Short mmCIF file of C-alpha atoms and ligand atoms in Angstrom, two decimals:
data_model
loop_
_atom_site.label_atom_id
_atom_site.label_comp_id
_atom_site.label_asym_id
_atom_site.label_seq_id
_atom_site.Cartn_x
_atom_site.Cartn_y
_atom_site.Cartn_z
CA MET A 1 -84.88 -37.65 41.95
CA ASN A 2 -86.37 -36.65 38.65
CA ILE A 3 -87.14 -38.27 35.34
CA PHE A 4 -85.99 -36.65 32.11
CA LYS A 5 -85.98 -37.51 28.43
CA PHE A 6 -82.64 -39.07 27.46
CA GLU A 7 -80.40 -36.81 25.39
CA LYS A 8 -77.53 -37.93 23.20
CA GLN A 9 -74.97 -36.22 25.43
CA ASP A 10 -76.07 -38.63 28.22
CA SER A 11 -74.72 -41.59 26.20
CA ASP A 12 -71.31 -42.04 27.87
CA GLU A 13 -72.75 -41.81 31.38
CA VAL A 14 -75.56 -44.23 30.53
CA ILE A 15 -73.14 -46.73 28.97
CA LYS A 16 -70.93 -46.62 32.07
CA LEU A 17 -73.91 -47.11 34.38
CA TRP A 18 -75.19 -49.95 32.18
CA ASN A 19 -71.85 -51.74 32.54
CA ASP A 20 -71.93 -51.24 36.32
CA CYS A 21 -75.48 -52.61 36.60
CA PHE A 22 -75.22 -55.87 34.67
CA LEU A 23 -72.83 -58.79 34.84
CA LYS A 24 -69.75 -58.27 32.66
CA ARG A 25 -71.02 -60.68 30.01
CA TYR A 26 -73.87 -58.24 29.21
CA ASN A 27 -71.59 -55.21 28.91
CA ILE A 28 -71.83 -52.98 25.85
CA ASP A 29 -69.68 -50.40 24.08
CA LYS A 30 -70.57 -47.20 22.24
CA TYR A 31 -70.85 -49.10 18.96
CA LEU A 32 -73.51 -51.46 20.33
CA PHE A 33 -75.32 -48.64 22.10
CA ASP A 34 -75.62 -46.70 18.84
CA GLU A 35 -76.24 -49.68 16.59
CA LYS A 36 -78.84 -51.45 18.70
CA LEU A 37 -80.47 -48.45 20.33
CA LEU A 38 -79.97 -44.91 19.09
CA ASN A 39 -79.87 -45.81 15.39
CA ASP A 40 -82.74 -48.29 15.55
CA PRO A 41 -85.74 -46.87 13.63
CA ASP A 42 -88.05 -48.70 16.07
CA LEU A 43 -86.70 -46.74 19.05
CA PHE A 44 -89.60 -44.83 20.64
CA TRP A 45 -87.89 -41.65 21.82
CA PRO A 46 -90.65 -40.53 24.24
CA CYS A 47 -89.87 -43.74 26.16
CA VAL A 48 -86.12 -43.31 26.44
CA LEU A 49 -85.77 -41.85 29.91
CA VAL A 50 -83.13 -41.24 32.54
CA CYS A 51 -83.57 -40.76 36.26
CA LYS A 52 -81.21 -38.19 37.80
CA THR A 53 -80.39 -37.15 41.33
CA ASN A 54 -80.90 -33.51 42.29
CA GLU A 55 -77.19 -33.06 41.53
CA GLY A 56 -77.76 -34.28 37.97
CA LYS A 57 -76.10 -37.72 38.25
CA ILE A 58 -77.80 -40.40 36.15
CA ILE A 59 -78.95 -43.30 38.35
CA GLY A 60 -81.51 -45.05 36.17
CA PHE A 61 -82.32 -45.66 32.53
CA ILE A 62 -85.11 -47.20 30.47
CA ALA A 63 -85.48 -47.51 26.69
CA CYS A 64 -88.41 -48.82 24.65
CA LYS A 65 -89.04 -49.62 21.03
CA ILE A 66 -92.35 -49.90 19.19
CA SER A 67 -93.11 -52.30 16.39
CA ASN A 68 -93.69 -50.60 13.04
CA GLY A 69 -96.37 -53.20 12.30
CA SER A 70 -94.49 -54.98 9.49
CA ILE A 71 -94.58 -58.29 11.35
CA GLU A 72 -98.06 -59.61 12.13
CA GLU A 73 -97.10 -61.23 15.45
CA TYR A 74 -95.78 -57.89 16.74
CA LYS A 75 -98.70 -55.67 15.67
CA ASN A 76 -99.36 -53.16 18.51
CA ALA A 77 -96.37 -54.51 20.42
CA ALA A 78 -93.54 -52.69 22.15
CA TRP A 79 -90.37 -53.80 23.87
CA ILE A 80 -88.51 -52.67 26.94
CA SER A 81 -85.04 -52.93 25.46
CA VAL A 82 -83.30 -52.25 28.75
CA LEU A 83 -83.98 -51.02 32.28
CA PHE A 84 -81.49 -50.56 35.10
CA VAL A 85 -80.95 -48.63 38.31
CA HIS A 86 -77.65 -47.82 40.03
CA PRO A 87 -76.98 -50.44 42.77
CA ASP A 88 -76.85 -47.75 45.50
CA PHE A 89 -80.32 -46.51 44.62
CA ARG A 90 -82.24 -49.76 44.31
CA ARG A 91 -85.42 -50.68 46.17
CA GLN A 92 -86.54 -47.05 46.29
CA GLY A 93 -89.15 -47.34 43.56
CA ILE A 94 -86.98 -45.79 40.80
CA ALA A 95 -87.38 -48.60 38.28
CA SER A 96 -91.13 -48.63 39.04
CA LYS A 97 -91.32 -44.92 38.31
CA LEU A 98 -89.44 -45.32 35.03
CA TYR A 99 -91.54 -48.34 34.10
CA PHE A 100 -94.91 -46.69 34.76
CA ALA A 101 -93.85 -43.57 32.88
CA VAL A 102 -93.23 -45.65 29.76
CA GLU A 103 -96.17 -48.00 30.20
CA ASN A 104 -98.50 -45.02 30.29
CA GLU A 105 -96.90 -43.49 27.20
CA LEU A 106 -96.97 -46.81 25.33
CA TYR A 107 -100.63 -47.31 26.19
CA ARG A 108 -101.46 -43.86 24.80
CA ALA A 109 -99.55 -44.83 21.63
CA GLY A 110 -101.90 -47.81 21.17
CA VAL A 111 -99.57 -50.54 22.42
CA LYS A 112 -101.35 -53.69 23.59
CA LYS A 113 -98.45 -55.97 24.46
CA ILE A 114 -95.06 -55.23 26.01
CA PHE A 115 -92.13 -57.64 25.84
CA ALA A 116 -89.05 -57.53 28.05
CA GLY A 117 -86.30 -57.55 25.40
CA GLY A 118 -86.44 -59.55 22.21
CA GLU A 119 -87.01 -56.73 19.73
CA ILE A 120 -85.76 -57.01 16.14
CA ARG A 121 -82.32 -55.47 16.76
CA ASN A 122 -82.02 -56.50 20.40
CA PHE A 123 -79.20 -56.50 22.93
CA PHE A 124 -81.19 -58.73 25.24
CA SER A 125 -83.59 -61.45 24.15
CA GLY A 126 -85.29 -61.40 27.57
CA ILE A 127 -84.68 -60.69 31.25
CA THR A 128 -80.99 -61.11 32.05
CA TYR A 129 -79.27 -63.41 34.58
CA PRO A 130 -79.25 -63.40 37.63
CA PHE A 131 -83.01 -63.71 37.45
CA GLU A 132 -84.26 -63.49 41.02
CA ILE A 133 -84.49 -59.70 41.37
CA SER A 134 -85.25 -58.75 37.77
CA LYS A 135 -87.91 -61.47 37.59
CA ALA A 136 -89.48 -60.23 40.86
CA PHE A 137 -89.50 -56.74 39.39
CA PHE A 138 -91.28 -57.72 36.16
CA VAL A 139 -93.75 -59.97 37.98
CA SER A 140 -94.56 -57.01 40.27
CA LYS A 141 -95.48 -55.06 37.12
CA GLY A 142 -97.87 -57.75 35.87
CA PHE A 143 -95.58 -59.56 33.39
CA GLU A 144 -95.91 -63.25 32.59
CA VAL A 145 -92.39 -64.65 32.88
CA ASN A 146 -91.40 -67.79 30.99
CA GLY A 147 -90.38 -70.65 33.31
CA CYS A 148 -87.73 -71.89 30.90
CA GLU A 149 -84.39 -70.18 30.20
CA HIS A 150 -83.00 -69.55 26.75
CA TYR A 151 -79.38 -68.91 25.86
CA ASP A 152 -76.66 -67.28 23.84
CA LEU A 153 -74.16 -70.03 23.00
CA CYS A 154 -70.51 -69.81 22.05
CA ALA A 155 -67.68 -71.95 20.69
CA ASP A 156 -64.25 -71.27 19.22
CA VAL A 157 -64.70 -72.91 15.81
CA SER A 158 -61.03 -72.45 14.91
CA LYS A 159 -60.23 -75.11 17.53
CA ILE A 160 -62.87 -77.63 16.49
CA ASP A 161 -62.31 -80.34 13.92
CA PHE A 162 -65.89 -80.75 12.78
CA ASP A 163 -65.09 -83.93 10.85
CA SER A 164 -63.89 -85.75 13.94
CA LEU A 165 -67.01 -85.01 16.01
CA ALA A 166 -69.36 -87.89 16.73
CA VAL A 167 -72.23 -86.15 15.00
CA SER A 168 -74.29 -87.88 12.37
CA TYR A 169 -75.75 -85.83 9.59
CA ASN A 170 -77.28 -86.33 6.18
CA LYS A 171 -74.54 -86.31 3.56
CA SER A 172 -76.83 -86.47 0.51
CA ILE A 173 -75.06 -84.97 -2.51
CA GLU A 174 -78.44 -83.85 -3.87
CA TYR A 175 -78.23 -80.99 -1.37
CA ILE A 176 -75.74 -78.16 -1.22
CA THR A 177 -75.21 -75.17 1.08
CA ARG A 178 -74.15 -72.04 -0.78
CA PRO A 179 -74.30 -68.24 -0.46
CA PHE A 180 -77.53 -66.59 -1.54
CA GLU A 181 -77.45 -64.74 -4.89
CA GLU A 182 -79.84 -62.07 -6.10
CA LYS A 183 -81.35 -64.47 -8.63
CA ASP A 184 -82.55 -66.64 -5.71
CA PHE A 185 -84.78 -63.90 -4.27
CA GLY A 186 -88.13 -65.16 -5.66
CA GLU A 187 -87.46 -68.75 -4.61
CA LEU A 188 -86.29 -67.59 -1.18
CA MET A 189 -89.54 -65.67 -0.68
CA ASN A 190 -91.52 -68.80 -1.63
CA PHE A 191 -89.50 -70.72 0.94
CA PHE A 192 -90.10 -68.16 3.70
CA ASP A 193 -93.82 -67.81 2.85
CA SER A 194 -94.27 -71.53 3.26
CA GLU A 195 -91.86 -72.21 6.15
CA PHE A 196 -91.07 -69.08 8.20
CA PRO A 197 -93.51 -66.33 7.15
CA GLY A 198 -93.09 -64.11 10.27
CA ARG A 199 -90.08 -62.52 11.86
CA TRP A 200 -87.41 -64.50 9.98
CA LYS A 201 -88.85 -63.58 6.58
CA PHE A 202 -88.89 -59.93 7.63
CA GLU A 203 -85.35 -60.01 9.01
CA MET A 204 -83.83 -61.76 6.00
CA THR A 205 -85.67 -59.50 3.52
CA GLU A 206 -84.42 -56.47 5.45
CA PHE A 207 -80.91 -57.92 5.36
CA ILE A 208 -80.98 -58.48 1.58
CA LYS A 209 -82.51 -55.08 0.81
CA GLY A 210 -80.13 -53.32 3.21
CA GLY A 211 -77.22 -53.80 0.83
CA LYS A 212 -75.31 -56.05 3.24
CA ASN A 213 -72.84 -58.78 2.26
CA LEU A 214 -75.06 -61.42 0.65
CA ASN A 215 -72.39 -64.08 1.22
CA TYR A 216 -73.56 -64.02 4.84
CA LEU A 217 -76.90 -65.54 3.94
CA LEU A 218 -76.40 -69.24 3.21
CA ILE A 219 -79.12 -71.25 1.52
CA PHE A 220 -79.62 -74.98 1.55
CA CYS A 221 -80.79 -76.20 -1.85
CA CYS A 222 -81.87 -79.28 -3.70
CA LYS A 223 -81.26 -78.29 -7.35
CA GLU A 224 -82.91 -74.84 -7.52
CA GLU A 225 -85.36 -75.48 -4.68
CA ILE A 226 -84.51 -73.80 -1.37
CA LYS A 227 -85.08 -76.05 1.64
CA GLY A 228 -83.23 -74.19 4.38
CA PHE A 229 -81.24 -71.09 5.28
CA CYS A 230 -78.63 -69.95 7.74
CA LYS A 231 -77.57 -66.39 8.49
CA ILE A 232 -73.96 -65.84 9.50
CA ASN A 233 -71.87 -62.82 10.37
CA THR A 234 -68.26 -61.91 11.08
CA GLY A 235 -66.51 -59.10 12.90
CA LYS A 236 -62.79 -58.45 12.92
CA THR A 237 -62.15 -56.22 15.88
CA HIS A 238 -62.83 -55.79 19.59
CA VAL A 239 -65.94 -53.68 19.05
CA GLY A 240 -69.58 -54.67 19.39
CA LEU A 241 -69.82 -58.36 20.22
CA GLY A 242 -66.04 -58.42 19.82
CA ILE A 243 -65.67 -56.92 23.31
CA HIS A 244 -66.77 -60.34 24.56
CA LEU A 245 -65.71 -62.68 21.77
CA GLY A 246 -62.33 -61.21 20.85
CA GLU A 247 -61.06 -60.49 17.37
CA ASN A 248 -62.22 -62.42 14.31
CA TRP A 249 -65.48 -63.31 15.96
CA GLY A 250 -68.51 -64.72 14.21
CA ALA A 251 -72.22 -65.21 14.62
CA LEU A 252 -74.66 -67.80 13.38
CA GLY A 253 -78.45 -67.68 13.24
CA PRO A 254 -81.24 -67.77 12.56
CA ILE A 255 -81.08 -71.18 10.90
CA GLY A 256 -84.04 -73.17 9.62
CA ILE A 257 -84.93 -76.21 7.55
CA SER A 258 -88.25 -76.82 5.76
CA LYS A 259 -90.75 -78.97 7.69
CA ASP A 260 -90.67 -81.88 5.25
CA LEU A 261 -86.90 -82.32 5.73
CA ARG A 262 -86.90 -82.35 9.53
CA GLY A 263 -85.88 -85.43 11.47
CA LYS A 264 -83.62 -86.68 8.63
CA GLY A 265 -80.24 -85.25 9.63
CA PHE A 266 -80.51 -82.15 7.43
CA GLY A 267 -80.50 -79.70 10.37
CA ASN A 268 -77.14 -81.13 11.48
CA ARG A 269 -75.95 -81.02 7.88
CA LEU A 270 -76.80 -77.34 7.39
CA LEU A 271 -75.23 -76.48 10.74
CA TYR A 272 -72.10 -78.48 9.89
CA ASP A 273 -71.78 -76.77 6.47
CA SER A 274 -72.35 -73.32 7.96
CA LEU A 275 -69.86 -73.75 10.81
CA LYS A 276 -67.22 -75.08 8.41
CA HIS A 277 -67.88 -72.07 6.21
CA LEU A 278 -67.36 -69.72 9.17
CA LYS A 279 -64.17 -71.56 10.07
CA GLU A 280 -62.89 -71.16 6.49
CA LEU A 281 -63.52 -67.42 6.80
CA GLY A 282 -60.96 -67.39 9.63
CA VAL A 283 -63.46 -66.92 12.43
CA LYS A 284 -62.71 -67.88 16.05
CA ASN A 285 -65.45 -67.46 18.69
CA VAL A 286 -68.94 -67.78 17.24
CA ASN A 287 -72.09 -66.57 18.99
CA ILE A 288 -75.46 -68.26 18.48
CA ASP A 289 -78.07 -66.09 20.11
CA TRP A 290 -81.54 -66.67 21.56
CA THR A 291 -81.98 -70.41 21.51
CA VAL A 292 -83.27 -73.17 23.77
CA LEU A 293 -81.54 -75.81 21.64
CA LYS A 294 -78.55 -76.32 23.92
CA ASP A 295 -78.14 -79.97 22.96
CA PHE A 296 -78.50 -79.50 19.20
CA TYR A 297 -75.70 -76.92 19.14
CA GLY A 298 -73.88 -78.67 22.00
CA GLN A 299 -73.09 -81.55 19.62
CA PHE A 300 -70.86 -79.11 17.75
CA GLY A 301 -69.03 -77.82 20.85
CA PHE A 302 -71.28 -74.87 21.77
CA HIS A 303 -72.01 -73.99 25.37
CA PRO A 304 -74.18 -71.28 27.02
CA TRP A 305 -72.45 -68.04 27.98
CA ARG A 306 -75.51 -65.85 28.64
CA SER A 307 -79.03 -66.76 29.67
CA TYR A 308 -82.41 -65.05 29.63
CA LEU A 309 -86.06 -65.46 30.54
CA GLY A 310 -88.76 -64.36 28.10
CA ALA A 311 -91.49 -62.11 29.57
CA TYR A 312 -94.48 -60.13 28.32
CA LYS A 313 -97.44 -58.17 29.57
CA ILE A 314 -100.82 -57.64 27.89
CA LEU A 315 -102.08 -54.11 28.53
CA GLY A 316 -105.74 -53.87 29.51
CA GLU A 317 -107.90 -50.82 30.14
CA MET A 318 -105.96 -48.30 32.22
CA ASN A 319 -106.58 -45.02 33.94
CA ASP A 320 -104.24 -42.13 33.25
CA PHE A 321 -101.46 -41.81 35.78
C1 LIG B 1226 -84.43 -54.82 38.36
C2 LIG B 1226 -84.10 -53.38 38.79
C3 LIG B 1226 -84.23 -52.48 37.55
C4 LIG B 1226 -85.10 -52.94 39.87
O1 LIG B 1226 -84.82 -51.58 40.22
P1 LIG B 1226 -85.37 -50.90 41.58
O2 LIG B 1226 -85.37 -49.43 41.40
O3 LIG B 1226 -84.60 -51.47 42.71
O4 LIG B 1226 -86.88 -51.47 41.61
P2 LIG B 1226 -88.11 -50.92 42.50
O5 LIG B 1226 -87.58 -50.31 43.75
O6 LIG B 1226 -88.97 -50.07 41.64
O7 LIG B 1226 -88.84 -52.30 42.85
C5 LIG B 1226 -90.17 -52.60 42.41
C6 LIG B 1226 -90.52 -54.02 42.80
O8 LIG B 1226 -89.63 -54.97 42.17
C7 LIG B 1226 -89.41 -56.07 43.09
N1 LIG B 1226 -88.00 -56.05 43.54
C8 LIG B 1226 -87.08 -55.11 43.25
N2 LIG B 1226 -85.90 -55.43 43.85
C9 LIG B 1226 -86.09 -56.57 44.52
C10 LIG B 1226 -85.26 -57.40 45.33
N3 LIG B 1226 -83.99 -57.09 45.57
N4 LIG B 1226 -85.80 -58.53 45.87
C11 LIG B 1226 -87.08 -58.85 45.63
N5 LIG B 1226 -87.93 -58.10 44.88
C12 LIG B 1226 -87.43 -56.99 44.33
C13 LIG B 1226 -90.31 -55.82 44.30
O9 LIG B 1226 -91.57 -56.39 44.00
C14 LIG B 1226 -90.38 -54.29 44.29
O10 LIG B 1226 -91.54 -53.80 44.95
P3 LIG B 1226 -91.44 -53.49 46.55
O11 LIG B 1226 -90.17 -52.73 46.79
O12 LIG B 1226 -92.69 -52.71 46.82
O13 LIG B 1226 -91.41 -54.85 47.19
C15 LIG B 1226 -82.66 -53.29 39.39
O14 LIG B 1226 -82.52 -54.30 40.38
C16 LIG B 1226 -81.53 -53.42 38.39
O15 LIG B 1226 -81.10 -52.44 37.81
N6 LIG B 1226 -81.03 -54.67 38.17
C17 LIG B 1226 -79.94 -54.92 37.21
C18 LIG B 1226 -80.40 -54.71 35.80
C19 LIG B 1226 -81.54 -55.65 35.43
O16 LIG B 1226 -81.54 -56.83 35.74
N7 LIG B 1226 -82.53 -55.10 34.69
C20 LIG B 1226 -83.68 -55.85 34.24
C21 LIG B 1226 -83.45 -56.57 32.96
S1 LIG B 1226 -83.24 -55.46 31.58
#
C-alpha cells in the first residue's frame, strides 16, 4: 500500500469509494465534490492524498483545507474535510498513515489547530454518524471530541401551513423581512461588526461580493436599521444537495438576530418570514445545516436527518516523521 498525491483523474474512483464508506445520507455527487473540494480556494493540495494497493486500486482518501487567515478565529487553522478507508482494508493503520502524513505537512505549513470538518465550504460540519469508530479514530490521534451532537435538519415546507402552527412570534409591524439590496451594504456591515463579526460576516460579505443572487440574503429591519439576517438558497434539480432532498430543494441559514432583540419572539418571526418566503419560491425540502437548535426549528416542523460531533486538535511541538 502506498500513499500518493490525489490527481483529478482519481475523482470518479474517490467519489465511488466515498459513497461506499459513509451512510447514504452523506453521499455526494461530482457537483458537490468539485464545488466543495476541488474548486475551494482553501483546499491545501499537498494534503489531498490517496492510498492505493500495489495494483493501483484506491482504498483510502484524505483532504485538508487551510484557512487563508481572513477570519480571526481560524488564524493558523486547518480542517480535515474528509477521511475514509475502504471497509475491507480497515484496522490496518491506513487512516493513521494518511492522517500523520497530513498532520506533518500542516505543521510545517504553520498550522496550530486542526478541526475535523466545519470549514467554510464544508460537506461535513464534524465527525459523521455512526460515531463510535470515527470518534475512536480521532481520539487516538489526540483530538478533543465534543460530547454533544449537532445536526442538519430538514422539512418539506410545501406541506406545512405555517399559519396554523402553534408557534408564537412577534408580529410587530415596525419590523419587516426583505431581500438585501446593494444600498444596505454599509448598514449590514455595521450590523455584522456589532453582532456577528467573525465567520458570518466573512461568509455574507463573500456571498454579496461573489455576484450571487442577492434576493437570497434576507434582512430583518426596523425602518432602515438592520436587526437580523437570514441566508437562504434554492436548487431545482437532483444535483448537489438535491441528490438527498429531491427537486426544488431549499436551504436556510445562517440566521441571526441582534442581541437586544433576543427573547422577544423576533427569532421565531424572522424564521417564520424566511420559511414562508422559501415556500413562496416553490421550494419543497429545506435543509438547515450545522445546528444544535433542534427544538427551535422543530417548532416549524424540522427534524434531524444527519448528525455530527465537533472535534479539534491543538498541534504542539513535534518531531519530523
Ligand atoms: C474512521 C476510519 C477512517 C478509520 O480507518 P482505519 O484505516 O480503519 O483506521 P486505523 O487502522 O488507522 O485505526 C487507528 C485507530 O483508530 C481507532 N479505531 C479504528 N477503527 C476502530 C474500530 N473499529 N473500533 C475501535 N477503534 C477503532 C483505534 O484507536 C485504532 O488504533 P489501533 O488499531 O491501534 O487500536 C474508517 O473506519 C472509515 O473510513 N470510516 C468511515 C468514514 C468515516 O467515518 N470517516 C471519519 C469522518 S470524516
